[in-house]
mmCIF file of C-alpha atoms and ligand atoms in Angstrom:
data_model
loop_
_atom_site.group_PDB
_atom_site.id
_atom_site.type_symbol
_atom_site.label_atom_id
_atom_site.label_comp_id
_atom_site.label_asym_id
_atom_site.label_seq_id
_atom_site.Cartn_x
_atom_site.Cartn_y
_atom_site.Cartn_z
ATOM 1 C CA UNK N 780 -7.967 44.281 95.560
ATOM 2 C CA UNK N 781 -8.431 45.421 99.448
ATOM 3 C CA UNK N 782 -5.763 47.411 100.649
ATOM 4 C CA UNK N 783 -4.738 45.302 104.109
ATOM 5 C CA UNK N 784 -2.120 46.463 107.308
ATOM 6 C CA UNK N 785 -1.291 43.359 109.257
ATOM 7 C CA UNK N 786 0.435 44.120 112.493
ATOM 8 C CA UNK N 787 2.390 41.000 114.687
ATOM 9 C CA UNK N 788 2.866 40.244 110.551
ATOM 10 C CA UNK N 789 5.623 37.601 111.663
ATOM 11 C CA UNK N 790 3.200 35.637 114.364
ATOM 12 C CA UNK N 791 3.243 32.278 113.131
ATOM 13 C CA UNK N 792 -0.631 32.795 113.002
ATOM 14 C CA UNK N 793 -0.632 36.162 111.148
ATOM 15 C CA UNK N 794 1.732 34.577 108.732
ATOM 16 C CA UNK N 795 -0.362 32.114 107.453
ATOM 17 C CA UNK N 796 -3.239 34.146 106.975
ATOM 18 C CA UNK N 797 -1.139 36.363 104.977
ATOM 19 C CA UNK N 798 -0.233 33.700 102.483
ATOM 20 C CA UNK N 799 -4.003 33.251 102.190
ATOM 21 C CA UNK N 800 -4.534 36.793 101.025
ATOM 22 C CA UNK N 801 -1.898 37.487 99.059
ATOM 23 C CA UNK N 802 -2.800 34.407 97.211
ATOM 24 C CA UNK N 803 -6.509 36.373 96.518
ATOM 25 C CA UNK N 804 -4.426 39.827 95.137
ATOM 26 C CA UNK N 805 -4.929 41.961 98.416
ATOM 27 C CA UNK N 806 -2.194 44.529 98.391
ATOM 28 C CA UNK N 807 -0.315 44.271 102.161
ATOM 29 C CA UNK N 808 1.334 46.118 104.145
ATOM 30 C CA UNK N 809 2.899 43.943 107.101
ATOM 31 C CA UNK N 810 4.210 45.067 110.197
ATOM 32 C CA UNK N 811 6.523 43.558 113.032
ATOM 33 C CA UNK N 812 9.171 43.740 115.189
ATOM 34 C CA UNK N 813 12.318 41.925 113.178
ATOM 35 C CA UNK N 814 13.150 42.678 109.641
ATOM 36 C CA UNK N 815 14.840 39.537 108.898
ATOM 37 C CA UNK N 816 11.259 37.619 109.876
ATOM 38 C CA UNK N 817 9.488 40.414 108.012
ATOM 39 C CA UNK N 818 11.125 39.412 104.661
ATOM 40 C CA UNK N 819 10.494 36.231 105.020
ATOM 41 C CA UNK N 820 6.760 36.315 105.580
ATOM 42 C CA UNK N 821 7.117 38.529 102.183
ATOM 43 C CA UNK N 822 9.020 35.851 100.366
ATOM 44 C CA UNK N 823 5.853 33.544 101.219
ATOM 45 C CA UNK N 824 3.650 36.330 99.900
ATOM 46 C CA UNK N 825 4.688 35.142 96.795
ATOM 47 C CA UNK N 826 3.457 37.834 93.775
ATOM 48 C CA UNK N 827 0.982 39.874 95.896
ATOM 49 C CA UNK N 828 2.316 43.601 96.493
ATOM 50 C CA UNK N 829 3.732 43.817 99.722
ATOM 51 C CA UNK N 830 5.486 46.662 101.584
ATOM 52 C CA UNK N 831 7.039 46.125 105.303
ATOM 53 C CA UNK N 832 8.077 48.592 108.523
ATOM 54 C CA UNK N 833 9.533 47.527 111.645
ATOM 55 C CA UNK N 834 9.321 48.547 115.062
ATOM 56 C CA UNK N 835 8.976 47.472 118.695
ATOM 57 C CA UNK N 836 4.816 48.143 119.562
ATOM 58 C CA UNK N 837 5.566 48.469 123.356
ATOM 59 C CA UNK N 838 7.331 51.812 121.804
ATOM 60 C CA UNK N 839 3.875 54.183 122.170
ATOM 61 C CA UNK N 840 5.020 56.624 120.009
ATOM 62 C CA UNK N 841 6.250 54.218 117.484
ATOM 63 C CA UNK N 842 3.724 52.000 117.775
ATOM 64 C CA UNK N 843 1.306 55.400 116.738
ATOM 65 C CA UNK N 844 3.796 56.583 113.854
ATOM 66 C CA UNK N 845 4.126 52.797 112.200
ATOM 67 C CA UNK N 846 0.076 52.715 112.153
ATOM 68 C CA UNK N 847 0.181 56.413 110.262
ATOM 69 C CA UNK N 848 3.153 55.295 108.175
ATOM 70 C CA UNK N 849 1.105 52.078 107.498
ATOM 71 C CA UNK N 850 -2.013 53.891 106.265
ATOM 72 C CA UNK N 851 0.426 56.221 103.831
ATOM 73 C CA UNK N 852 2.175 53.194 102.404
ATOM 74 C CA UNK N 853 -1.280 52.075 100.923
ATOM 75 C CA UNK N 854 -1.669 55.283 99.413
ATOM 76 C CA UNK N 855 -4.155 56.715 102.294
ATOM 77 C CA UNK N 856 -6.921 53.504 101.720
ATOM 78 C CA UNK N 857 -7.351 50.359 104.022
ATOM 79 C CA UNK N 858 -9.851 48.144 103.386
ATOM 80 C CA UNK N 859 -8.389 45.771 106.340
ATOM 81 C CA UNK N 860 -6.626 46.167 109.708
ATOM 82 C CA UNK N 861 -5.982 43.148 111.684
ATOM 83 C CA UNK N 862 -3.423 42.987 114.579
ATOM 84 C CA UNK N 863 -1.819 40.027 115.756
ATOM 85 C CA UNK N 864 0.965 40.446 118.082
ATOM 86 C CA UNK N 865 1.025 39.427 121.747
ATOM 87 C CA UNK N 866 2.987 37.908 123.966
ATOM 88 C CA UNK N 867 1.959 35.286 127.377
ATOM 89 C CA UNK N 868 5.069 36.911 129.577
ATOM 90 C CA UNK N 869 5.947 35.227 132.560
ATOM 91 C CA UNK N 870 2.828 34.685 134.736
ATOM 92 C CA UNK N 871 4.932 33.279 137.839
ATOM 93 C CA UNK N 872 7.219 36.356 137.672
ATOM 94 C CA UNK N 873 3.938 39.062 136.900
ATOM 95 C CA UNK N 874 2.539 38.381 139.981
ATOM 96 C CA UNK N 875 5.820 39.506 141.976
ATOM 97 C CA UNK N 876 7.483 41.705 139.440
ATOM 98 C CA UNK N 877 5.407 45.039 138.694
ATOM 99 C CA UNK N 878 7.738 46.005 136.048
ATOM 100 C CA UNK N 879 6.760 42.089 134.087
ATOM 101 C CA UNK N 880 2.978 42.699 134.706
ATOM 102 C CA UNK N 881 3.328 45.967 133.442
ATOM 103 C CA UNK N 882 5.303 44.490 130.268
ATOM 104 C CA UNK N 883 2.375 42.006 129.533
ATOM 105 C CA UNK N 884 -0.223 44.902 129.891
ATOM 106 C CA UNK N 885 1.636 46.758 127.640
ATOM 107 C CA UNK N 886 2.415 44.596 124.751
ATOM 108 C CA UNK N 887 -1.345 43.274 124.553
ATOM 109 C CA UNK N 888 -3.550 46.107 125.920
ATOM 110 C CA UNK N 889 -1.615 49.537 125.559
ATOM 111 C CA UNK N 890 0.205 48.504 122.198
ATOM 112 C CA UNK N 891 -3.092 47.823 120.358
ATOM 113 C CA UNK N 892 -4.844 50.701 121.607
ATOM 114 C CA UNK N 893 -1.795 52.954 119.988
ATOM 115 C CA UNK N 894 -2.015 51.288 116.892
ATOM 116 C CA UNK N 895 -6.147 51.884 116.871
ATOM 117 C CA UNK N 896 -6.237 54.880 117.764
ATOM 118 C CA UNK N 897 -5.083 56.528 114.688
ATOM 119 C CA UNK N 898 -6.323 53.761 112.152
ATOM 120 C CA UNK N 899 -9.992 54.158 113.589
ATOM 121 C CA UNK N 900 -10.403 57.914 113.150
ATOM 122 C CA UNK N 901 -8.767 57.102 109.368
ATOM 123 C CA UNK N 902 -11.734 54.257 108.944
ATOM 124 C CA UNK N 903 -13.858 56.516 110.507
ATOM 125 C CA UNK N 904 -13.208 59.359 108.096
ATOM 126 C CA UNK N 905 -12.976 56.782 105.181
ATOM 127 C CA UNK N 906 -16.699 55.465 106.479
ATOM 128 C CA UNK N 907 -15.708 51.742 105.733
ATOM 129 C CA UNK N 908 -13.295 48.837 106.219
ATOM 130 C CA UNK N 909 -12.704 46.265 109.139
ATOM 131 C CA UNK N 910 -10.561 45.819 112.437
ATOM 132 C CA UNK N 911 -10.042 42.719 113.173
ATOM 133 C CA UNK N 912 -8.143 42.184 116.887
ATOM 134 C CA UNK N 913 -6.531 38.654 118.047
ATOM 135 C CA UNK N 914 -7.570 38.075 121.611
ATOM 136 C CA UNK N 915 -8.098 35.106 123.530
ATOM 137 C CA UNK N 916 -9.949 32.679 125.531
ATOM 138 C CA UNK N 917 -7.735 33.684 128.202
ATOM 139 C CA UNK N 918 -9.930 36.760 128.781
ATOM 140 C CA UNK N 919 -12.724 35.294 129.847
ATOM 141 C CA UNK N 920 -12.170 34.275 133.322
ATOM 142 C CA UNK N 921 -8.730 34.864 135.320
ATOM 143 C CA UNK N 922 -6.962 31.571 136.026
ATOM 144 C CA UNK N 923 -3.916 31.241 137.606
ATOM 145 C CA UNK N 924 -2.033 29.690 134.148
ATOM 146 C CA UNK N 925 -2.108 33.368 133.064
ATOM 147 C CA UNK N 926 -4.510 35.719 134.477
ATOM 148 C CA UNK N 927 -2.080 38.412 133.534
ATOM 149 C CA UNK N 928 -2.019 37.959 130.087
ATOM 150 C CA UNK N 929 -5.823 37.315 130.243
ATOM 151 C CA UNK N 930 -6.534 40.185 132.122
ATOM 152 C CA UNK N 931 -4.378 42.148 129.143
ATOM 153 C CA UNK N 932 -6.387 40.429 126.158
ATOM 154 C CA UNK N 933 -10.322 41.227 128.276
ATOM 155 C CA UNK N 934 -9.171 44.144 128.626
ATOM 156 C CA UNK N 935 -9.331 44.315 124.771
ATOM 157 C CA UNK N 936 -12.400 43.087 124.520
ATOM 158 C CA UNK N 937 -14.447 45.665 126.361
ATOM 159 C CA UNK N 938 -12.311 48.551 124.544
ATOM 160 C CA UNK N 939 -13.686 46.497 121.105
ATOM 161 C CA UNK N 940 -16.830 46.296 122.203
ATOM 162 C CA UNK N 941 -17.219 50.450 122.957
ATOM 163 C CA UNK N 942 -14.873 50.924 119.576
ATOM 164 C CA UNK N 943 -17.491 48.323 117.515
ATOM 165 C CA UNK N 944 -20.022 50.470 118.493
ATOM 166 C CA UNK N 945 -18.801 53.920 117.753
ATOM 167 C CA UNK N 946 -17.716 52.947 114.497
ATOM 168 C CA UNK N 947 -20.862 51.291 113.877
ATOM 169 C CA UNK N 948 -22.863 54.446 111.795
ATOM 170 C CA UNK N 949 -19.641 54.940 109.495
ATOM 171 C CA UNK N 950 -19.925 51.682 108.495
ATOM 172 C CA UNK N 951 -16.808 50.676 109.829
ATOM 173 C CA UNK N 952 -16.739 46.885 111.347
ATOM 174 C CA UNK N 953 -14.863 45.580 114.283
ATOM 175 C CA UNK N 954 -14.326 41.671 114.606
ATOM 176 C CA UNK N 955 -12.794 40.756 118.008
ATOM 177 C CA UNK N 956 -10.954 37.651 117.499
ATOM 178 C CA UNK N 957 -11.231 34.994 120.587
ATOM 179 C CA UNK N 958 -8.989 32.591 120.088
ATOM 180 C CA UNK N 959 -8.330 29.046 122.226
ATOM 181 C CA UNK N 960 -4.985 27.185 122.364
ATOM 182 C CA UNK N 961 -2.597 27.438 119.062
ATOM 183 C CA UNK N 962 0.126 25.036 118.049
ATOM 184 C CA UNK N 963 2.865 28.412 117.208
ATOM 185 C CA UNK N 964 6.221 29.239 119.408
ATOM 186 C CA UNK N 965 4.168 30.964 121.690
ATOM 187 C CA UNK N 966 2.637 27.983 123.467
ATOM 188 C CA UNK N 967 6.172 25.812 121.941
ATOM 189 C CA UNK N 968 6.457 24.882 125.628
ATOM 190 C CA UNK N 969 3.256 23.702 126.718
ATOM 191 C CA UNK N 970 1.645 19.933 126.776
ATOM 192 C CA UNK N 971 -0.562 19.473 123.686
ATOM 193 C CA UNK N 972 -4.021 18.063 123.934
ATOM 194 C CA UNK N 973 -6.840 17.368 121.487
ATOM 195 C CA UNK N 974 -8.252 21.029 121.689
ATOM 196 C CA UNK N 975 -4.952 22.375 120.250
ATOM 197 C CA UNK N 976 -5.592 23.854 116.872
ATOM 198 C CA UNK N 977 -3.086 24.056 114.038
ATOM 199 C CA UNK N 978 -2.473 27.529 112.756
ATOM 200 C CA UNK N 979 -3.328 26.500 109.015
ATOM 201 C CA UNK N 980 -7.076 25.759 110.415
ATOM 202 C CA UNK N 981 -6.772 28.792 112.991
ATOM 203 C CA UNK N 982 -5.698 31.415 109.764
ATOM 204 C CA UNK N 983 -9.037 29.907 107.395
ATOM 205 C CA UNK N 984 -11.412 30.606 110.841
ATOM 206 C CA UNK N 985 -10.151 33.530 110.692
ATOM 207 C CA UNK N 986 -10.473 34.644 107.474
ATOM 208 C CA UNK N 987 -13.606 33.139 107.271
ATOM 209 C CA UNK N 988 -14.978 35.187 110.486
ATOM 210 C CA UNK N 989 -13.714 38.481 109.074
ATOM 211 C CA UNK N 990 -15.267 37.685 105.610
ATOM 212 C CA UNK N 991 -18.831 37.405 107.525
ATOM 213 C CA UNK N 992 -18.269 40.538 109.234
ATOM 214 C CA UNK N 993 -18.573 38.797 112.558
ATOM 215 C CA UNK N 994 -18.445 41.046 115.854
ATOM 216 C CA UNK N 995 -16.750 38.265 118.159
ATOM 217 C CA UNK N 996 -15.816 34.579 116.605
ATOM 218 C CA UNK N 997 -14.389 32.267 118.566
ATOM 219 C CA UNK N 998 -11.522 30.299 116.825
ATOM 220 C CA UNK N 999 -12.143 27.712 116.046
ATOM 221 C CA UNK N 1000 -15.802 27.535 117.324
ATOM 222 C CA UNK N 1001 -16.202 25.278 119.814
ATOM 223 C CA UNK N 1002 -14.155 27.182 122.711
ATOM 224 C CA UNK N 1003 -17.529 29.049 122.222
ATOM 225 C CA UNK N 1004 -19.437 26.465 124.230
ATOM 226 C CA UNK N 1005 -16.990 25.476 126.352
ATOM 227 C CA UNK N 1006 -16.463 29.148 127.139
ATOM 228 C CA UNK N 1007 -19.947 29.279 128.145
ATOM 229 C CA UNK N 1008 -19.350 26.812 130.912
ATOM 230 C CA UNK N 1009 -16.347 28.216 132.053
ATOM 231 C CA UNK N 1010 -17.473 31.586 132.080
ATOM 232 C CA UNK N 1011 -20.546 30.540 134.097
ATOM 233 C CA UNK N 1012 -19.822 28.128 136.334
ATOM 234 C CA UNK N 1013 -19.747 29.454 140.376
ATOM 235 C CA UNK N 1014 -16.655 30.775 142.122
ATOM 236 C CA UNK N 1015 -17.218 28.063 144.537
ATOM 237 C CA UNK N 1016 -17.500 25.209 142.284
ATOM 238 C CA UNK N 1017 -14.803 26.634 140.422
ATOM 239 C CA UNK N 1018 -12.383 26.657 142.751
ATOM 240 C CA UNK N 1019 -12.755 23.254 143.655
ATOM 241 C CA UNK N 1020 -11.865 22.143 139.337
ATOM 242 C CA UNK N 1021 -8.492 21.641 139.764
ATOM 243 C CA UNK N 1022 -8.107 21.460 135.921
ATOM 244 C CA UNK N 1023 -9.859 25.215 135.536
ATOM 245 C CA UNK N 1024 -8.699 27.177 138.474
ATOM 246 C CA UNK N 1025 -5.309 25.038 139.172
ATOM 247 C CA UNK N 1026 -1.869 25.833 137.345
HETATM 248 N N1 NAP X 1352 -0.790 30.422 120.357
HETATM 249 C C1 NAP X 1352 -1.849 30.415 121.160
HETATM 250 O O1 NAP X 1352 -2.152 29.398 121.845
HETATM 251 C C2 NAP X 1352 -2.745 31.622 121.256
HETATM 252 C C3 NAP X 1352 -3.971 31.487 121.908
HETATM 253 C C4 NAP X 1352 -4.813 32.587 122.009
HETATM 254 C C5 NAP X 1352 -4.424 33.786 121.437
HETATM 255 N N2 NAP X 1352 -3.214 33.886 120.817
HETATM 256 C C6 NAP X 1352 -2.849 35.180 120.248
HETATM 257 O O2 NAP X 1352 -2.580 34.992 118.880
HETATM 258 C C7 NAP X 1352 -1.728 36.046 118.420
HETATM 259 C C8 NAP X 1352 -0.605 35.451 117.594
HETATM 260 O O3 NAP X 1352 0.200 34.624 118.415
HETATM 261 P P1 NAP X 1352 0.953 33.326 117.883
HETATM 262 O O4 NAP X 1352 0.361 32.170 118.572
HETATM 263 O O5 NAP X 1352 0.975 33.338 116.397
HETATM 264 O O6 NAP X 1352 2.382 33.525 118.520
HETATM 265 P P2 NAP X 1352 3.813 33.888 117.915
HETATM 266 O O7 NAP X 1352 4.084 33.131 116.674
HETATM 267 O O8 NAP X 1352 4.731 33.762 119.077
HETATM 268 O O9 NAP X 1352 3.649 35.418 117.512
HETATM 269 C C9 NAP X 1352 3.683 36.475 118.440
HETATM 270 C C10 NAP X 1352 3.848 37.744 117.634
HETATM 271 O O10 NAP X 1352 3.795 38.892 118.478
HETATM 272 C C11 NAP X 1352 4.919 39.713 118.146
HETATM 273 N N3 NAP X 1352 5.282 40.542 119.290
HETATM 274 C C12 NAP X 1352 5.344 40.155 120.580
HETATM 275 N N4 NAP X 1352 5.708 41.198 121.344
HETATM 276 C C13 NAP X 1352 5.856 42.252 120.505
HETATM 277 C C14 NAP X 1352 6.229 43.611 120.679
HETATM 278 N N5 NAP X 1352 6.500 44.092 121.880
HETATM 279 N N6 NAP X 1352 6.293 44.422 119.595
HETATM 280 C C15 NAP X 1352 6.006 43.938 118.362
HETATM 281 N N7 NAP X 1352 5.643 42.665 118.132
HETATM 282 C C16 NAP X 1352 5.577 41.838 119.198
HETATM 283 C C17 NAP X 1352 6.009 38.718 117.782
HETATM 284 O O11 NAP X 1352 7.067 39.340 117.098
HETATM 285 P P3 NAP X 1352 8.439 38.541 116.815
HETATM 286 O O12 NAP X 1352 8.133 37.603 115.667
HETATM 287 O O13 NAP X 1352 9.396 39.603 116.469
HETATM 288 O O14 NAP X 1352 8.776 37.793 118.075
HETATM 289 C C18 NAP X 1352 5.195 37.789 116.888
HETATM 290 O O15 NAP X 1352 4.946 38.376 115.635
HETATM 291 C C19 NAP X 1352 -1.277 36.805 119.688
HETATM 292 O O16 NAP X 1352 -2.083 37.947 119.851
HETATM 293 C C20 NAP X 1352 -1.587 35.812 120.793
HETATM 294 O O17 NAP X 1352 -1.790 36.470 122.029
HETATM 295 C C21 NAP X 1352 -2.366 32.826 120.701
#
């Protein structure tokens, strides 16, 4: 039975992953923002053992004490940390409103890092277990749909990529989690299209990736390629692809 913390428990994504391990006995310990939300994501947990603890992330000092509290609540052992919350802000109002910019930086960047911080030196100490981060395609390349909220979630990238490493001799793994467009209440507003994925699908890639001890998935795989392209293609040309560096 692996003793898991799930923070952003109540993300429709995080949820349904959740379902999937308590269904396979993990013991959880799930952590969000609202209570009410909390419980239910335990009611869907169905028999597994599962503990809960609220609090707002952008709260530093919170955000560090739930991650401690978290790691006492499974009786000093985690087998699993994956973190889930984030938010897309306002892009239109980040680029003229420091204190919006600043909100998005904090709730996807400086959040995470507070919660990290203290579960990697436990892992570290421990010498095993996994971090698994949500990220997204978004942090690739800045576009002007949400370049704030990308810059937030590559930001997490590179601070995976030096924390993968360091934790690399204690045997610790860190999966960064690059995921493309999700059908949850985050993107509730935007026009669907065909590269949409379902959050059912997007929770089994998931699982899946963190299973294989994967250092970066993309979920599901193909924004891999088409990543590739966008990534790659030349500020010139790519200013003049309305579809990538329009609104
Ligand atoms: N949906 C997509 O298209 C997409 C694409 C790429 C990456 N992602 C990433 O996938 C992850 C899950 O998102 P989702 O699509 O499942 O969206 P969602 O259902 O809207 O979930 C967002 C989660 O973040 C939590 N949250 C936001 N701000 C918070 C704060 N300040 N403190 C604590 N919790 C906070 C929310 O808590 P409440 O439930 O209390 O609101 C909720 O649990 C996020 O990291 C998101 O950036 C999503």
């Amino acid at each position: 039975m692996r003793h898991v913390i799930v923070f952003g428990a109540t993300s429709a994504i995080a949820a349904e992953v959740c379902v999937r391990w308590a269904a396979r006995g993990d013991r959880l310990h799930l952590v969000g923002r609202d209570p009410d939300k909390l419980a239910a994501v335990a009611a869907r947990c169905g028999g597994a053992e599962v503990t809960t603890a609220s609090g707002e992330f952008t709260d530093l000092a919170r955000a560090e004490a739930l991650a401690r509290e978290g790691i006492a609540a499974l009786d000093g052992r985690v087998d699993l940390v994956f973190v889930a919350h984030g938010d897309l802000g306002d892009q239109a109002l980040s680029e003229h409103d420091v204190a919006e910019a600043a909100r998005i930086v904090q709730t996807n960047f400086v959040s995470v890092l507070a919660l990290l911080i203290p579960l990697a030196d436990a892992l570290e100490r421990q010498r095993s277990g996994t971090i698994a981060v949500i990220t997204s395609v978004a942090g690739e390349r800045g576009r002007p749909r949400n370049y704030t909220y990308g810059a937030a979630k590559g930001a997490l990238h590179v601070y995976l990529q030096g924390l993968r490493s360091r934790l690399w001799p204690a045997g610790v793994t860190v999966t960064t989690l690059k995921l493309g467009p999700v059908d949850t209440p985050m993107t509730a507003t935007h026009a669907k299209n065909a590269l949409f994925a379902a959050p059912q699908r997007v929770a089994r890639d998931i699982d899946r990736a963190i299973a294989r001890r994967r250092a970066v998935a993309f979920v599901p795989w193909y924004w891999r390629p088409i990543l590739f392209v966008v990534r790659h293609t030349p500020e010139p040309l790519f200013q003049r692809l309305g579809f990538l560096s329009g609104r």
